[in-house]
Amino acid sequence: VQLQASGGGLVQSGGSLRLSCAASGFWVDEKDIAWFRQAPGKERDGISCIARSDGSKHYADSVDGRFIVYRDNDKNIVYMEMNNLKPEDTAVYYCAAEGICPGTAATYDYWGQGTQVTVSS
């Protein structure tokens, strides 16, 4: 099982980015998959997830209405579209699989390498 996160970068406040989490060794509709983020000196927080069972999606209050998580089964990729980005969204973003949606980082077994998102004011 491998996860490859990409799509981070530098964007101005109010801008948008789309993160990708490419999976190998399993199909993205076979496992709960989540996005977490970690800012310097802070804990790794859950941002969004999509459940294996019914495709239901969950979002942290801080991003609800701005971020959208979805999966492309044909490409075996889970995306997270991030809109109206704010400086407080600056963090390293990780995708994770084989956990509980929604759930904490401790529930997830497999992790991507992280991609940096920086939002300037």
JSON list of C-alpha atoms in Angstrom, two decimals:
[
{"chain": "A", "resi": 1, "resn": "VAL", "atom": "CA", "xyz": [0.00, 0.00, 0.00]},
{"chain": "A", "resi": 2, "resn": "GLN", "atom": "CA", "xyz": [1.36, 3.37, -1.00]},
{"chain": "A", "resi": 3, "resn": "LEU", "atom": "CA", "xyz": [-0.03, 6.91, -1.05]},
{"chain": "A", "resi": 4, "resn": "GLN", "atom": "CA", "xyz": [1.46, 9.80, -2.99]},
{"chain": "A", "resi": 5, "resn": "ALA", "atom": "CA", "xyz": [0.24, 13.27, -2.07]},
{"chain": "A", "resi": 6, "resn": "SER", "atom": "CA", "xyz": [0.83, 16.21, -4.37]},
{"chain": "A", "resi": 7, "resn": "GLY", "atom": "CA", "xyz": [-0.57, 19.55, -5.44]},
{"chain": "A", "resi": 8, "resn": "GLY", "atom": "CA", "xyz": [0.60, 21.83, -2.67]},
{"chain": "A", "resi": 9, "resn": "GLY", "atom": "CA", "xyz": [2.15, 25.21, -3.27]},
{"chain": "A", "resi": 10, "resn": "LEU", "atom": "CA", "xyz": [2.09, 28.89, -2.50]},
{"chain": "A", "resi": 11, "resn": "VAL", "atom": "CA", "xyz": [-1.17, 30.74, -3.03]},
{"chain": "A", "resi": 12, "resn": "GLN", "atom": "CA", "xyz": [-2.59, 34.08, -2.03]},
{"chain": "A", "resi": 13, "resn": "SER", "atom": "CA", "xyz": [-5.41, 34.40, 0.46]},
{"chain": "A", "resi": 14, "resn": "GLY", "atom": "CA", "xyz": [-8.71, 33.69, -1.28]},
{"chain": "A", "resi": 15, "resn": "GLY", "atom": "CA", "xyz": [-7.09, 31.42, -3.84]},
{"chain": "A", "resi": 16, "resn": "SER", "atom": "CA", "xyz": [-7.58, 27.75, -4.56]},
{"chain": "A", "resi": 17, "resn": "LEU", "atom": "CA", "xyz": [-5.54, 24.58, -4.79]},
{"chain": "A", "resi": 18, "resn": "ARG", "atom": "CA", "xyz": [-6.35, 20.97, -5.53]},
{"chain": "A", "resi": 19, "resn": "LEU", "atom": "CA", "xyz": [-4.46, 18.27, -3.69]},
{"chain": "A", "resi": 20, "resn": "SER", "atom": "CA", "xyz": [-4.17, 14.75, -5.07]},
{"chain": "A", "resi": 21, "resn": "CYS", "atom": "CA", "xyz": [-3.65, 11.49, -3.23]},
{"chain": "A", "resi": 22, "resn": "ALA", "atom": "CA", "xyz": [-2.68, 8.74, -5.66]},
{"chain": "A", "resi": 23, "resn": "ALA", "atom": "CA", "xyz": [-3.07, 5.25, -4.28]},
{"chain": "A", "resi": 24, "resn": "SER", "atom": "CA", "xyz": [-1.30, 2.05, -5.24]},
{"chain": "A", "resi": 25, "resn": "GLY", "atom": "CA", "xyz": [-1.74, -1.43, -3.87]},
{"chain": "A", "resi": 26, "resn": "PHE", "atom": "CA", "xyz": [-5.45, -0.94, -3.27]},
{"chain": "A", "resi": 27, "resn": "TRP", "atom": "CA", "xyz": [-8.50, 0.73, -4.77]},
{"chain": "A", "resi": 28, "resn": "VAL", "atom": "CA", "xyz": [-9.55, 4.06, -3.28]},
{"chain": "A", "resi": 29, "resn": "ASP", "atom": "CA", "xyz": [-13.14, 2.86, -2.83]},
{"chain": "A", "resi": 30, "resn": "GLU", "atom": "CA", "xyz": [-11.93, -0.06, -0.69]},
{"chain": "A", "resi": 31, "resn": "LYS", "atom": "CA", "xyz": [-10.67, 1.99, 2.25]},
{"chain": "A", "resi": 32, "resn": "ASP", "atom": "CA", "xyz": [-11.63, 5.04, 4.26]},
{"chain": "A", "resi": 33, "resn": "ILE", "atom": "CA", "xyz": [-9.32, 7.83, 3.10]},
{"chain": "A", "resi": 34, "resn": "ALA", "atom": "CA", "xyz": [-8.66, 11.07, 4.91]},
{"chain": "A", "resi": 35, "resn": "TRP", "atom": "CA", "xyz": [-6.76, 14.31, 4.67]},
{"chain": "A", "resi": 36, "resn": "PHE", "atom": "CA", "xyz": [-4.92, 15.70, 7.67]},
{"chain": "A", "resi": 37, "resn": "ARG", "atom": "CA", "xyz": [-2.80, 18.76, 8.11]},
{"chain": "A", "resi": 38, "resn": "GLN", "atom": "CA", "xyz": [-0.10, 19.78, 10.51]},
{"chain": "A", "resi": 39, "resn": "ALA", "atom": "CA", "xyz": [1.14, 23.29, 11.10]},
{"chain": "A", "resi": 40, "resn": "PRO", "atom": "CA", "xyz": [4.49, 23.94, 12.84]},
{"chain": "A", "resi": 41, "resn": "GLY", "atom": "CA", "xyz": [4.23, 23.27, 16.55]},
{"chain": "A", "resi": 42, "resn": "LYS", "atom": "CA", "xyz": [0.69, 21.91, 16.29]},
{"chain": "A", "resi": 43, "resn": "GLU", "atom": "CA", "xyz": [-0.92, 18.52, 16.25]},
{"chain": "A", "resi": 44, "resn": "ARG", "atom": "CA", "xyz": [-1.94, 16.69, 13.10]},
{"chain": "A", "resi": 45, "resn": "ASP", "atom": "CA", "xyz": [-5.62, 17.49, 12.62]},
{"chain": "A", "resi": 46, "resn": "GLY", "atom": "CA", "xyz": [-8.23, 15.77, 10.52]},
{"chain": "A", "resi": 47, "resn": "ILE", "atom": "CA", "xyz": [-9.58, 17.93, 7.70]},
{"chain": "A", "resi": 48, "resn": "SER", "atom": "CA", "xyz": [-11.74, 15.70, 5.57]},
{"chain": "A", "resi": 49, "resn": "CYS", "atom": "CA", "xyz": [-12.42, 12.09, 4.81]},
{"chain": "A", "resi": 50, "resn": "ILE", "atom": "CA", "xyz": [-14.42, 9.92, 2.49]},
{"chain": "A", "resi": 51, "resn": "ALA", "atom": "CA", "xyz": [-15.85, 6.65, 3.71]},
{"chain": "A", "resi": 52, "resn": "ARG", "atom": "CA", "xyz": [-15.35, 3.36, 1.93]},
{"chain": "A", "resi": 53, "resn": "SER", "atom": "CA", "xyz": [-18.77, 2.02, 2.80]},
{"chain": "A", "resi": 54, "resn": "ASP", "atom": "CA", "xyz": [-21.03, 4.62, 1.21]},
{"chain": "A", "resi": 55, "resn": "GLY", "atom": "CA", "xyz": [-18.78, 7.39, -0.07]},
{"chain": "A", "resi": 56, "resn": "SER", "atom": "CA", "xyz": [-20.02, 9.76, 2.63]},
{"chain": "A", "resi": 57, "resn": "LYS", "atom": "CA", "xyz": [-17.83, 12.76, 3.29]},
{"chain": "A", "resi": 58, "resn": "HIS", "atom": "CA", "xyz": [-16.92, 14.52, 6.50]},
{"chain": "A", "resi": 59, "resn": "TYR", "atom": "CA", "xyz": [-15.24, 17.85, 7.07]},
{"chain": "A", "resi": 60, "resn": "ALA", "atom": "CA", "xyz": [-13.71, 19.71, 9.96]},
{"chain": "A", "resi": 61, "resn": "ASP", "atom": "CA", "xyz": [-15.68, 22.80, 10.91]},
{"chain": "A", "resi": 62, "resn": "SER", "atom": "CA", "xyz": [-12.74, 24.99, 9.94]},
{"chain": "A", "resi": 63, "resn": "VAL", "atom": "CA", "xyz": [-12.93, 23.94, 6.28]},
{"chain": "A", "resi": 64, "resn": "ASP", "atom": "CA", "xyz": [-16.57, 22.97, 5.81]},
{"chain": "A", "resi": 65, "resn": "GLY", "atom": "CA", "xyz": [-18.00, 24.88, 2.88]},
{"chain": "A", "resi": 66, "resn": "ARG", "atom": "CA", "xyz": [-14.56, 25.69, 1.47]},
{"chain": "A", "resi": 67, "resn": "PHE", "atom": "CA", "xyz": [-12.95, 22.27, 0.91]},
{"chain": "A", "resi": 68, "resn": "ILE", "atom": "CA", "xyz": [-14.37, 19.40, -1.12]},
{"chain": "A", "resi": 69, "resn": "VAL", "atom": "CA", "xyz": [-13.10, 15.82, -1.01]},
{"chain": "A", "resi": 70, "resn": "TYR", "atom": "CA", "xyz": [-13.90, 13.37, -3.77]},
{"chain": "A", "resi": 71, "resn": "ARG", "atom": "CA", "xyz": [-12.46, 10.32, -5.42]},
{"chain": "A", "resi": 72, "resn": "ASP", "atom": "CA", "xyz": [-11.88, 9.26, -9.00]},
{"chain": "A", "resi": 73, "resn": "ASN", "atom": "CA", "xyz": [-12.15, 5.49, -9.01]},
{"chain": "A", "resi": 74, "resn": "ASP", "atom": "CA", "xyz": [-10.87, 5.20, -12.58]},
{"chain": "A", "resi": 75, "resn": "LYS", "atom": "CA", "xyz": [-7.67, 7.08, -11.78]},
{"chain": "A", "resi": 76, "resn": "ASN", "atom": "CA", "xyz": [-7.49, 5.65, -8.24]},
{"chain": "A", "resi": 77, "resn": "ILE", "atom": "CA", "xyz": [-6.97, 9.12, -6.82]},
{"chain": "A", "resi": 78, "resn": "VAL", "atom": "CA", "xyz": [-8.63, 11.01, -3.99]},
{"chain": "A", "resi": 79, "resn": "TYR", "atom": "CA", "xyz": [-8.70, 14.76, -4.42]},
{"chain": "A", "resi": 80, "resn": "MET", "atom": "CA", "xyz": [-9.26, 17.61, -2.04]},
{"chain": "A", "resi": 81, "resn": "GLU", "atom": "CA", "xyz": [-10.24, 20.88, -3.65]},
{"chain": "A", "resi": 82, "resn": "MET", "atom": "CA", "xyz": [-9.47, 23.81, -1.40]},
{"chain": "A", "resi": 83, "resn": "ASN", "atom": "CA", "xyz": [-11.20, 27.11, -2.06]},
{"chain": "A", "resi": 84, "resn": "ASN", "atom": "CA", "xyz": [-11.13, 30.51, -0.41]},
{"chain": "A", "resi": 85, "resn": "LEU", "atom": "CA", "xyz": [-7.85, 29.64, 1.26]},
{"chain": "A", "resi": 86, "resn": "LYS", "atom": "CA", "xyz": [-6.81, 31.55, 4.35]},
{"chain": "A", "resi": 87, "resn": "PRO", "atom": "CA", "xyz": [-3.38, 32.08, 5.95]},
{"chain": "A", "resi": 88, "resn": "GLU", "atom": "CA", "xyz": [-4.44, 29.77, 8.79]},
{"chain": "A", "resi": 89, "resn": "ASP", "atom": "CA", "xyz": [-4.74, 26.94, 6.25]},
{"chain": "A", "resi": 90, "resn": "THR", "atom": "CA", "xyz": [-0.95, 26.98, 5.92]},
{"chain": "A", "resi": 91, "resn": "ALA", "atom": "CA", "xyz": [0.35, 23.53, 6.87]},
{"chain": "A", "resi": 92, "resn": "VAL", "atom": "CA", "xyz": [1.75, 20.28, 5.55]},
{"chain": "A", "resi": 93, "resn": "TYR", "atom": "CA", "xyz": [-1.14, 18.24, 4.23]},
{"chain": "A", "resi": 94, "resn": "TYR", "atom": "CA", "xyz": [-1.16, 14.45, 4.41]},
{"chain": "A", "resi": 95, "resn": "CYS", "atom": "CA", "xyz": [-3.47, 11.83, 3.00]},
{"chain": "A", "resi": 96, "resn": "ALA", "atom": "CA", "xyz": [-4.04, 8.63, 4.92]},
{"chain": "A", "resi": 97, "resn": "ALA", "atom": "CA", "xyz": [-5.86, 5.35, 4.37]},
{"chain": "A", "resi": 98, "resn": "GLU", "atom": "CA", "xyz": [-7.14, 2.32, 6.27]},
{"chain": "A", "resi": 99, "resn": "GLY", "atom": "CA", "xyz": [-8.65, 4.16, 9.19]},
{"chain": "A", "resi": 100, "resn": "ILE", "atom": "CA", "xyz": [-12.01, 5.37, 10.42]},
{"chain": "A", "resi": 101, "resn": "CYS", "atom": "CA", "xyz": [-13.89, 8.17, 8.71]},
{"chain": "A", "resi": 102, "resn": "PRO", "atom": "CA", "xyz": [-14.26, 10.42, 10.59]},
{"chain": "A", "resi": 103, "resn": "GLY", "atom": "CA", "xyz": [-11.46, 9.63, 12.98]},
{"chain": "A", "resi": 104, "resn": "THR", "atom": "CA", "xyz": [-8.16, 10.72, 14.46]},
{"chain": "A", "resi": 105, "resn": "ALA", "atom": "CA", "xyz": [-4.74, 10.27, 12.94]},
{"chain": "A", "resi": 106, "resn": "ALA", "atom": "CA", "xyz": [-4.12, 7.34, 15.28]},
{"chain": "A", "resi": 107, "resn": "THR", "atom": "CA", "xyz": [-6.78, 5.30, 13.50]},
{"chain": "A", "resi": 108, "resn": "TYR", "atom": "CA", "xyz": [-5.01, 5.42, 10.12]},
{"chain": "A", "resi": 109, "resn": "ASP", "atom": "CA", "xyz": [-2.41, 2.85, 9.09]},
{"chain": "A", "resi": 110, "resn": "TYR", "atom": "CA", "xyz": [-1.02, 4.21, 5.83]},
{"chain": "A", "resi": 111, "resn": "TRP", "atom": "CA", "xyz": [0.25, 7.71, 5.12]},
{"chain": "A", "resi": 112, "resn": "GLY", "atom": "CA", "xyz": [1.46, 9.72, 2.19]},
{"chain": "A", "resi": 113, "resn": "GLN", "atom": "CA", "xyz": [4.58, 11.85, 2.43]},
{"chain": "A", "resi": 114, "resn": "GLY", "atom": "CA", "xyz": [2.88, 15.23, 2.83]},
{"chain": "A", "resi": 115, "resn": "THR", "atom": "CA", "xyz": [2.63, 18.28, 0.62]},
{"chain": "A", "resi": 116, "resn": "GLN", "atom": "CA", "xyz": [3.21, 21.85, 1.78]},
{"chain": "A", "resi": 117, "resn": "VAL", "atom": "CA", "xyz": [0.44, 24.42, 1.40]},
{"chain": "A", "resi": 118, "resn": "THR", "atom": "CA", "xyz": [1.35, 28.03, 2.11]},
{"chain": "A", "resi": 119, "resn": "VAL", "atom": "CA", "xyz": [-1.27, 30.79, 1.99]},
{"chain": "A", "resi": 120, "resn": "SER", "atom": "CA", "xyz": [0.02, 34.34, 1.98]},
{"chain": "A", "resi": 121, "resn": "SER", "atom": "CA", "xyz": [-2.05, 37.23, 3.28]}
]
